[in-house]
Amino acid sequence: MKRVLVRRPGPHLADGLVTHIERSPVDVDLARHQWERYVAALLSEGWEIIEVEPAEDCPDAVFVEDTVVVLGDLAVISRPGADERKPETAGTEAALAGLGYRIARIEAPGTLDGGDVLKHVGPDGTTTVWVGLGGRTNAAGIEQLAAHLAPLGAEVVTVPTTRVLHLKSAVTALPDGTVVGHEPLVDDPATWPDFLPVPEEPGAHVVVLDDTTVLMSTSAPRTRELFERRGLRVVAVDISEYEKLEGCVTCLSVRLRG
């Protein structure tokens, strides 16, 4: 079963937080259309869509990835590093509890954004979880996440993240576990033995749809060609309005497998 959490953009999307780039105007109507096409792409690839209740007073709520870390049957509800985003987690928790997930939570003084968490399950079944230590996620949050995931056999590795908002703003992983990133934004590429530099910043962001397919932004055509030469099938979507808010394809969904 392939299910994915998403959350509709709200009316105040253009007021979302921006920290590492200059603010530019966001076309909210276009953003809604782009979100609909993003969801349609997931549907066309066989994913069942689970919508989290909208949080219309929270401009960044569409970036649902930041509210939870899911591994197996466990959902670890985050505690966002930005106070403005803390109310976003309640809807995500309700949705996942309704689906039967066990719930754990990051508690004060810990902070953790889901966008700082990159997971990969190796061919031998071992799970590695890299967590960015930076502006939104602190050491206490990482320690709590490690404790929650340890019974599931996951190894948590802390990764300094200073050049981007979240770890997954810098790197993501291809289906075979190769970590891809735009080197100027990656603190230490040597963290990953199998690191593939990509020529465009948006090319560092992929959502793995199956063993041979990734979803990525249309903003990285040279990276798309690189992936296709590696034998991957690419589904490309335009998310220009979310990129103006430091968002990427990973931020807009949470994949659930089981």
mmCIF file of C-alpha atoms in Angstrom:
data_model
loop_
_atom_site.group_PDB
_atom_site.id
_atom_site.type_symbol
_atom_site.label_atom_id
_atom_site.label_comp_id
_atom_site.label_asym_id
_atom_site.label_seq_id
_atom_site.Cartn_x
_atom_site.Cartn_y
_atom_site.Cartn_z
ATOM 1 C CA MET A 1 0.000 0.000 0.000
ATOM 2 C CA LYS A 2 1.326 3.429 -0.977
ATOM 3 C CA ARG A 3 -0.273 6.358 0.787
ATOM 4 C CA VAL A 4 0.895 9.941 1.033
ATOM 5 C CA LEU A 5 -0.031 12.813 3.333
ATOM 6 C CA VAL A 6 -0.602 16.242 1.805
ATOM 7 C CA ARG A 7 -2.099 19.506 3.045
ATOM 8 C CA ARG A 8 -3.750 22.211 0.968
ATOM 9 C CA PRO A 9 -2.114 25.630 0.821
ATOM 10 C CA GLY A 10 -3.934 28.284 2.814
ATOM 11 C CA PRO A 11 -4.878 31.876 1.990
ATOM 12 C CA HIS A 12 -1.842 33.315 3.805
ATOM 13 C CA LEU A 13 0.753 31.237 1.948
ATOM 14 C CA ALA A 14 2.570 34.331 0.675
ATOM 15 C CA ASP A 15 3.377 35.269 4.298
ATOM 16 C CA GLY A 16 5.363 32.075 4.864
ATOM 17 C CA LEU A 17 8.737 32.238 6.580
ATOM 18 C CA VAL A 18 11.864 32.942 4.517
ATOM 19 C CA THR A 19 15.324 32.706 6.107
ATOM 20 C CA HIS A 20 18.062 31.876 3.586
ATOM 21 C CA ILE A 21 16.821 33.608 0.418
ATOM 22 C CA GLU A 22 15.400 37.014 -0.423
ATOM 23 C CA ARG A 23 11.629 37.294 -0.276
ATOM 24 C CA SER A 24 9.844 37.588 -3.613
ATOM 25 C CA PRO A 25 6.119 37.866 -4.404
ATOM 26 C CA VAL A 26 4.145 34.614 -4.315
ATOM 27 C CA ASP A 27 1.165 34.094 -6.615
ATOM 28 C CA VAL A 28 -1.208 32.233 -4.288
ATOM 29 C CA ASP A 29 -3.643 31.265 -7.048
ATOM 30 C CA LEU A 30 -0.812 29.798 -9.126
ATOM 31 C CA ALA A 31 0.483 28.027 -6.013
ATOM 32 C CA ARG A 32 -2.917 26.354 -5.578
ATOM 33 C CA HIS A 33 -2.858 25.134 -9.170
ATOM 34 C CA GLN A 34 0.709 23.865 -8.743
ATOM 35 C CA TRP A 35 -0.295 21.982 -5.585
ATOM 36 C CA GLU A 36 -3.187 20.365 -7.437
ATOM 37 C CA ARG A 37 -0.853 19.232 -10.225
ATOM 38 C CA TYR A 38 1.637 17.922 -7.648
ATOM 39 C CA VAL A 39 -1.128 15.835 -6.067
ATOM 40 C CA ALA A 40 -2.313 14.683 -9.476
ATOM 41 C CA ALA A 41 1.201 13.476 -10.276
ATOM 42 C CA LEU A 42 1.247 11.396 -7.100
ATOM 43 C CA LEU A 43 -2.166 9.953 -7.899
ATOM 44 C CA SER A 44 -1.079 9.033 -11.414
ATOM 45 C CA GLU A 45 1.853 7.095 -9.939
ATOM 46 C CA GLY A 46 -0.421 4.933 -7.790
ATOM 47 C CA TRP A 47 -0.292 6.798 -4.483
ATOM 48 C CA GLU A 48 -3.422 7.130 -2.361
ATOM 49 C CA ILE A 49 -3.844 10.721 -1.196
ATOM 50 C CA ILE A 50 -4.533 11.392 2.500
ATOM 51 C CA GLU A 51 -5.335 15.046 3.165
ATOM 52 C CA VAL A 52 -4.461 16.553 6.517
ATOM 53 C CA GLU A 53 -7.035 19.040 7.776
ATOM 54 C CA PRO A 54 -6.085 22.507 6.497
ATOM 55 C CA ALA A 55 -4.520 24.979 8.928
ATOM 56 C CA GLU A 56 -5.526 28.202 7.255
ATOM 57 C CA ASP A 57 -4.035 30.483 9.914
ATOM 58 C CA CYS A 58 -0.596 28.909 9.400
ATOM 59 C CA PRO A 59 1.046 30.206 6.189
ATOM 60 C CA ASP A 60 3.602 27.373 6.034
ATOM 61 C CA ALA A 61 1.198 24.506 6.778
ATOM 62 C CA VAL A 62 1.313 23.248 3.183
ATOM 63 C CA PHE A 63 4.865 22.068 3.967
ATOM 64 C CA VAL A 64 3.447 19.070 5.802
ATOM 65 C CA GLU A 65 6.749 17.158 5.807
ATOM 66 C CA ASP A 66 8.000 19.320 8.661
ATOM 67 C CA THR A 67 5.324 18.122 11.093
ATOM 68 C CA VAL A 68 6.218 14.442 11.403
ATOM 69 C CA VAL A 69 8.773 11.686 10.908
ATOM 70 C CA VAL A 70 7.240 8.327 9.990
ATOM 71 C CA LEU A 71 9.082 5.019 10.233
ATOM 72 C CA GLY A 72 7.236 1.711 10.110
ATOM 73 C CA ASP A 73 4.100 2.002 12.221
ATOM 74 C CA LEU A 74 5.470 4.886 14.294
ATOM 75 C CA ALA A 75 4.743 8.569 13.695
ATOM 76 C CA VAL A 76 6.995 10.940 15.620
ATOM 77 C CA ILE A 77 5.208 14.261 15.761
ATOM 78 C CA SER A 78 7.708 17.076 15.433
ATOM 79 C CA ARG A 79 8.130 20.234 17.487
ATOM 80 C CA PRO A 80 8.903 22.866 14.842
ATOM 81 C CA GLY A 81 11.821 25.182 15.487
ATOM 82 C CA ALA A 82 9.794 28.225 14.424
ATOM 83 C CA ASP A 83 7.131 29.084 17.005
ATOM 84 C CA GLU A 84 4.765 30.210 14.254
ATOM 85 C CA ARG A 85 4.683 26.640 12.950
ATOM 86 C CA LYS A 86 4.039 24.761 16.187
ATOM 87 C CA PRO A 87 0.214 24.751 15.730
ATOM 88 C CA GLU A 88 0.615 22.812 12.466
ATOM 89 C CA THR A 89 1.341 19.478 14.137
ATOM 90 C CA ALA A 90 -2.106 18.830 15.649
ATOM 91 C CA GLY A 91 -3.770 18.136 12.301
ATOM 92 C CA THR A 92 -1.004 15.792 11.208
ATOM 93 C CA GLU A 93 -1.183 13.872 14.483
ATOM 94 C CA ALA A 94 -4.961 13.504 14.140
ATOM 95 C CA ALA A 95 -4.641 12.210 10.580
ATOM 96 C CA LEU A 96 -1.991 9.626 11.435
ATOM 97 C CA ALA A 97 -3.693 8.490 14.633
ATOM 98 C CA GLY A 98 -6.817 7.962 12.540
ATOM 99 C CA LEU A 99 -4.801 5.718 10.216
ATOM 100 C CA GLY A 100 -3.685 3.584 13.155
ATOM 101 C CA TYR A 101 -0.116 4.806 13.611
ATOM 102 C CA ARG A 102 1.522 4.721 17.012
ATOM 103 C CA ILE A 103 2.230 8.281 18.099
ATOM 104 C CA ALA A 104 5.330 9.681 19.793
ATOM 105 C CA ARG A 105 6.238 13.333 20.195
ATOM 106 C CA ILE A 106 9.254 15.592 20.364
ATOM 107 C CA GLU A 107 8.948 17.522 23.626
ATOM 108 C CA ALA A 108 10.482 20.769 24.926
ATOM 109 C CA PRO A 109 13.292 21.740 24.981
ATOM 110 C CA GLY A 110 13.725 19.683 21.812
ATOM 111 C CA THR A 111 12.913 21.126 18.410
ATOM 112 C CA LEU A 112 12.785 19.139 15.198
ATOM 113 C CA ASP A 113 11.495 19.836 11.688
ATOM 114 C CA GLY A 114 10.735 16.832 9.505
ATOM 115 C CA GLY A 115 12.534 18.514 6.620
ATOM 116 C CA ASP A 116 15.766 17.961 8.523
ATOM 117 C CA VAL A 117 15.314 14.174 8.426
ATOM 118 C CA LEU A 118 16.555 12.009 5.535
ATOM 119 C CA LYS A 119 15.841 8.264 5.802
ATOM 120 C CA HIS A 120 17.176 5.382 3.759
ATOM 121 C CA VAL A 121 16.577 1.661 4.102
ATOM 122 C CA GLY A 122 19.526 -0.333 2.757
ATOM 123 C CA PRO A 123 19.332 -3.594 0.793
ATOM 124 C CA ASP A 124 20.079 -5.485 4.002
ATOM 125 C CA GLY A 125 17.114 -3.843 5.715
ATOM 126 C CA THR A 126 19.156 -1.512 7.914
ATOM 127 C CA THR A 127 17.737 1.977 8.274
ATOM 128 C CA THR A 128 19.941 5.057 8.432
ATOM 129 C CA VAL A 129 18.401 8.363 9.469
ATOM 130 C CA TRP A 130 20.446 11.503 8.883
ATOM 131 C CA VAL A 131 19.236 14.531 10.826
ATOM 132 C CA GLY A 132 20.308 18.098 10.165
ATOM 133 C CA LEU A 133 21.446 20.080 13.185
ATOM 134 C CA GLY A 134 20.769 23.674 12.287
ATOM 135 C CA GLY A 135 18.387 26.581 12.629
ATOM 136 C CA ARG A 136 15.173 24.608 13.159
ATOM 137 C CA THR A 137 16.368 21.344 14.749
ATOM 138 C CA ASN A 138 18.425 21.205 17.934
ATOM 139 C CA ALA A 139 20.479 18.530 19.672
ATOM 140 C CA ALA A 140 17.733 17.733 22.186
ATOM 141 C CA GLY A 141 15.282 17.102 19.352
ATOM 142 C CA ILE A 142 17.715 14.769 17.612
ATOM 143 C CA GLU A 143 18.373 12.893 20.854
ATOM 144 C CA GLN A 144 14.645 12.345 21.381
ATOM 145 C CA LEU A 145 14.140 11.219 17.778
ATOM 146 C CA ALA A 146 16.984 8.717 18.128
ATOM 147 C CA ALA A 147 15.394 7.308 21.282
ATOM 148 C CA HIS A 148 12.008 6.927 19.556
ATOM 149 C CA LEU A 149 13.500 5.215 16.490
ATOM 150 C CA ALA A 150 16.033 2.977 18.250
ATOM 151 C CA PRO A 151 13.509 0.167 18.960
ATOM 152 C CA LEU A 152 12.883 0.032 15.199
ATOM 153 C CA GLY A 153 16.588 -0.568 14.558
ATOM 154 C CA ALA A 154 17.309 2.812 12.993
ATOM 155 C CA GLU A 155 20.716 4.431 13.271
ATOM 156 C CA VAL A 156 20.474 8.221 13.656
ATOM 157 C CA VAL A 157 23.380 10.298 12.338
ATOM 158 C CA THR A 158 23.654 14.025 13.096
ATOM 159 C CA VAL A 159 24.653 16.228 10.147
ATOM 160 C CA PRO A 160 25.614 19.911 10.602
ATOM 161 C CA THR A 161 23.366 22.052 8.397
ATOM 162 C CA THR A 162 24.312 25.727 8.119
ATOM 163 C CA ARG A 163 23.882 26.728 4.470
ATOM 164 C CA VAL A 164 20.198 25.950 3.925
ATOM 165 C CA LEU A 165 16.953 25.901 5.885
ATOM 166 C CA HIS A 166 16.744 22.119 6.259
ATOM 167 C CA LEU A 167 18.966 19.123 5.559
ATOM 168 C CA LYS A 168 16.615 18.067 2.740
ATOM 169 C CA SER A 169 16.993 21.531 1.233
ATOM 170 C CA ALA A 170 20.586 20.403 0.568
ATOM 171 C CA VAL A 171 20.404 16.638 -0.047
ATOM 172 C CA THR A 172 17.997 13.803 -0.744
ATOM 173 C CA ALA A 173 18.494 10.177 -1.798
ATOM 174 C CA LEU A 174 17.831 8.327 -5.031
ATOM 175 C CA PRO A 175 16.126 4.899 -4.928
ATOM 176 C CA ASP A 176 19.494 3.090 -4.785
ATOM 177 C CA GLY A 177 20.628 5.141 -1.782
ATOM 178 C CA THR A 178 22.896 7.532 -3.677
ATOM 179 C CA VAL A 179 22.687 10.899 -1.921
ATOM 180 C CA VAL A 180 22.368 13.846 -4.297
ATOM 181 C CA GLY A 181 23.137 17.461 -3.489
ATOM 182 C CA HIS A 182 24.209 20.798 -4.912
ATOM 183 C CA GLU A 183 27.696 21.029 -3.444
ATOM 184 C CA PRO A 184 27.781 24.765 -2.591
ATOM 185 C CA LEU A 185 24.882 24.152 -0.187
ATOM 186 C CA VAL A 186 26.160 20.949 1.431
ATOM 187 C CA ASP A 187 28.263 21.385 4.570
ATOM 188 C CA ASP A 188 30.200 18.124 4.160
ATOM 189 C CA PRO A 189 29.542 15.902 1.133
ATOM 190 C CA ALA A 190 31.954 13.330 2.601
ATOM 191 C CA THR A 191 29.233 12.475 5.134
ATOM 192 C CA TRP A 192 27.841 10.136 2.470
ATOM 193 C CA PRO A 193 30.117 7.538 0.820
ATOM 194 C CA ASP A 194 27.863 7.561 -2.257
ATOM 195 C CA PHE A 195 27.415 11.276 -2.945
ATOM 196 C CA LEU A 196 26.445 12.559 -6.387
ATOM 197 C CA PRO A 197 26.802 16.298 -7.015
ATOM 198 C CA VAL A 198 24.079 17.831 -9.165
ATOM 199 C CA PRO A 199 24.394 20.991 -11.265
ATOM 200 C CA GLU A 200 21.295 22.828 -10.020
ATOM 201 C CA GLU A 201 20.013 23.564 -6.532
ATOM 202 C CA PRO A 202 16.454 22.256 -7.159
ATOM 203 C CA GLY A 203 18.017 19.076 -8.547
ATOM 204 C CA ALA A 204 19.018 18.121 -5.014
ATOM 205 C CA HIS A 205 15.377 17.491 -4.143
ATOM 206 C CA VAL A 206 13.700 14.257 -5.191
ATOM 207 C CA VAL A 207 10.749 12.255 -3.930
ATOM 208 C CA VAL A 208 11.222 8.530 -4.519
ATOM 209 C CA LEU A 209 8.018 7.118 -6.007
ATOM 210 C CA ASP A 210 9.259 3.569 -6.618
ATOM 211 C CA ASP A 211 12.493 1.690 -7.280
ATOM 212 C CA THR A 212 13.016 3.378 -10.644
ATOM 213 C CA THR A 213 11.006 6.611 -10.483
ATOM 214 C CA VAL A 214 11.576 9.986 -8.842
ATOM 215 C CA LEU A 215 9.513 13.153 -8.705
ATOM 216 C CA MET A 216 11.411 16.436 -9.006
ATOM 217 C CA SER A 217 11.029 20.087 -9.956
ATOM 218 C CA THR A 218 10.967 21.332 -13.528
ATOM 219 C CA SER A 219 13.488 23.958 -12.345
ATOM 220 C CA ALA A 220 16.376 21.488 -12.751
ATOM 221 C CA PRO A 221 16.418 20.277 -16.381
ATOM 222 C CA ARG A 222 20.145 19.443 -16.422
ATOM 223 C CA THR A 223 19.782 17.343 -13.289
ATOM 224 C CA ARG A 224 16.783 15.594 -14.819
ATOM 225 C CA GLU A 225 18.983 14.612 -17.770
ATOM 226 C CA LEU A 226 21.624 13.333 -15.346
ATOM 227 C CA PHE A 227 19.098 11.136 -13.565
ATOM 228 C CA GLU A 228 17.651 9.813 -16.806
ATOM 229 C CA ARG A 229 21.132 8.855 -17.988
ATOM 230 C CA ARG A 230 21.373 6.805 -14.780
ATOM 231 C CA GLY A 231 18.252 4.892 -15.852
ATOM 232 C CA LEU A 232 15.701 6.664 -13.687
ATOM 233 C CA ARG A 233 12.262 7.669 -14.860
ATOM 234 C CA VAL A 234 11.536 11.271 -13.876
ATOM 235 C CA VAL A 235 8.167 12.845 -13.114
ATOM 236 C CA ALA A 236 8.667 16.628 -13.181
ATOM 237 C CA VAL A 237 6.317 19.219 -11.653
ATOM 238 C CA ASP A 238 6.393 23.008 -11.545
ATOM 239 C CA ILE A 239 6.510 24.276 -7.938
ATOM 240 C CA SER A 240 7.965 27.730 -8.596
ATOM 241 C CA GLU A 241 5.782 29.495 -6.007
ATOM 242 C CA TYR A 242 6.874 27.102 -3.247
ATOM 243 C CA GLU A 243 10.527 27.478 -4.201
ATOM 244 C CA LYS A 244 10.125 31.200 -3.461
ATOM 245 C CA LEU A 245 9.388 30.130 0.132
ATOM 246 C CA GLU A 246 12.365 27.751 0.423
ATOM 247 C CA GLY A 247 10.073 24.833 -0.339
ATOM 248 C CA CYS A 248 10.782 21.855 -2.567
ATOM 249 C CA VAL A 249 9.064 18.682 -3.770
ATOM 250 C CA THR A 250 9.828 16.810 -0.556
ATOM 251 C CA CYS A 251 8.277 19.466 1.699
ATOM 252 C CA LEU A 252 4.809 19.051 0.239
ATOM 253 C CA SER A 253 4.150 15.436 1.229
ATOM 254 C CA VAL A 254 4.913 12.591 3.619
ATOM 255 C CA ARG A 255 5.056 9.118 2.085
ATOM 256 C CA LEU A 256 3.508 6.284 4.084
ATOM 257 C CA ARG A 257 4.412 2.709 3.282
ATOM 258 C CA GLY A 258 2.914 -0.389 4.729
#
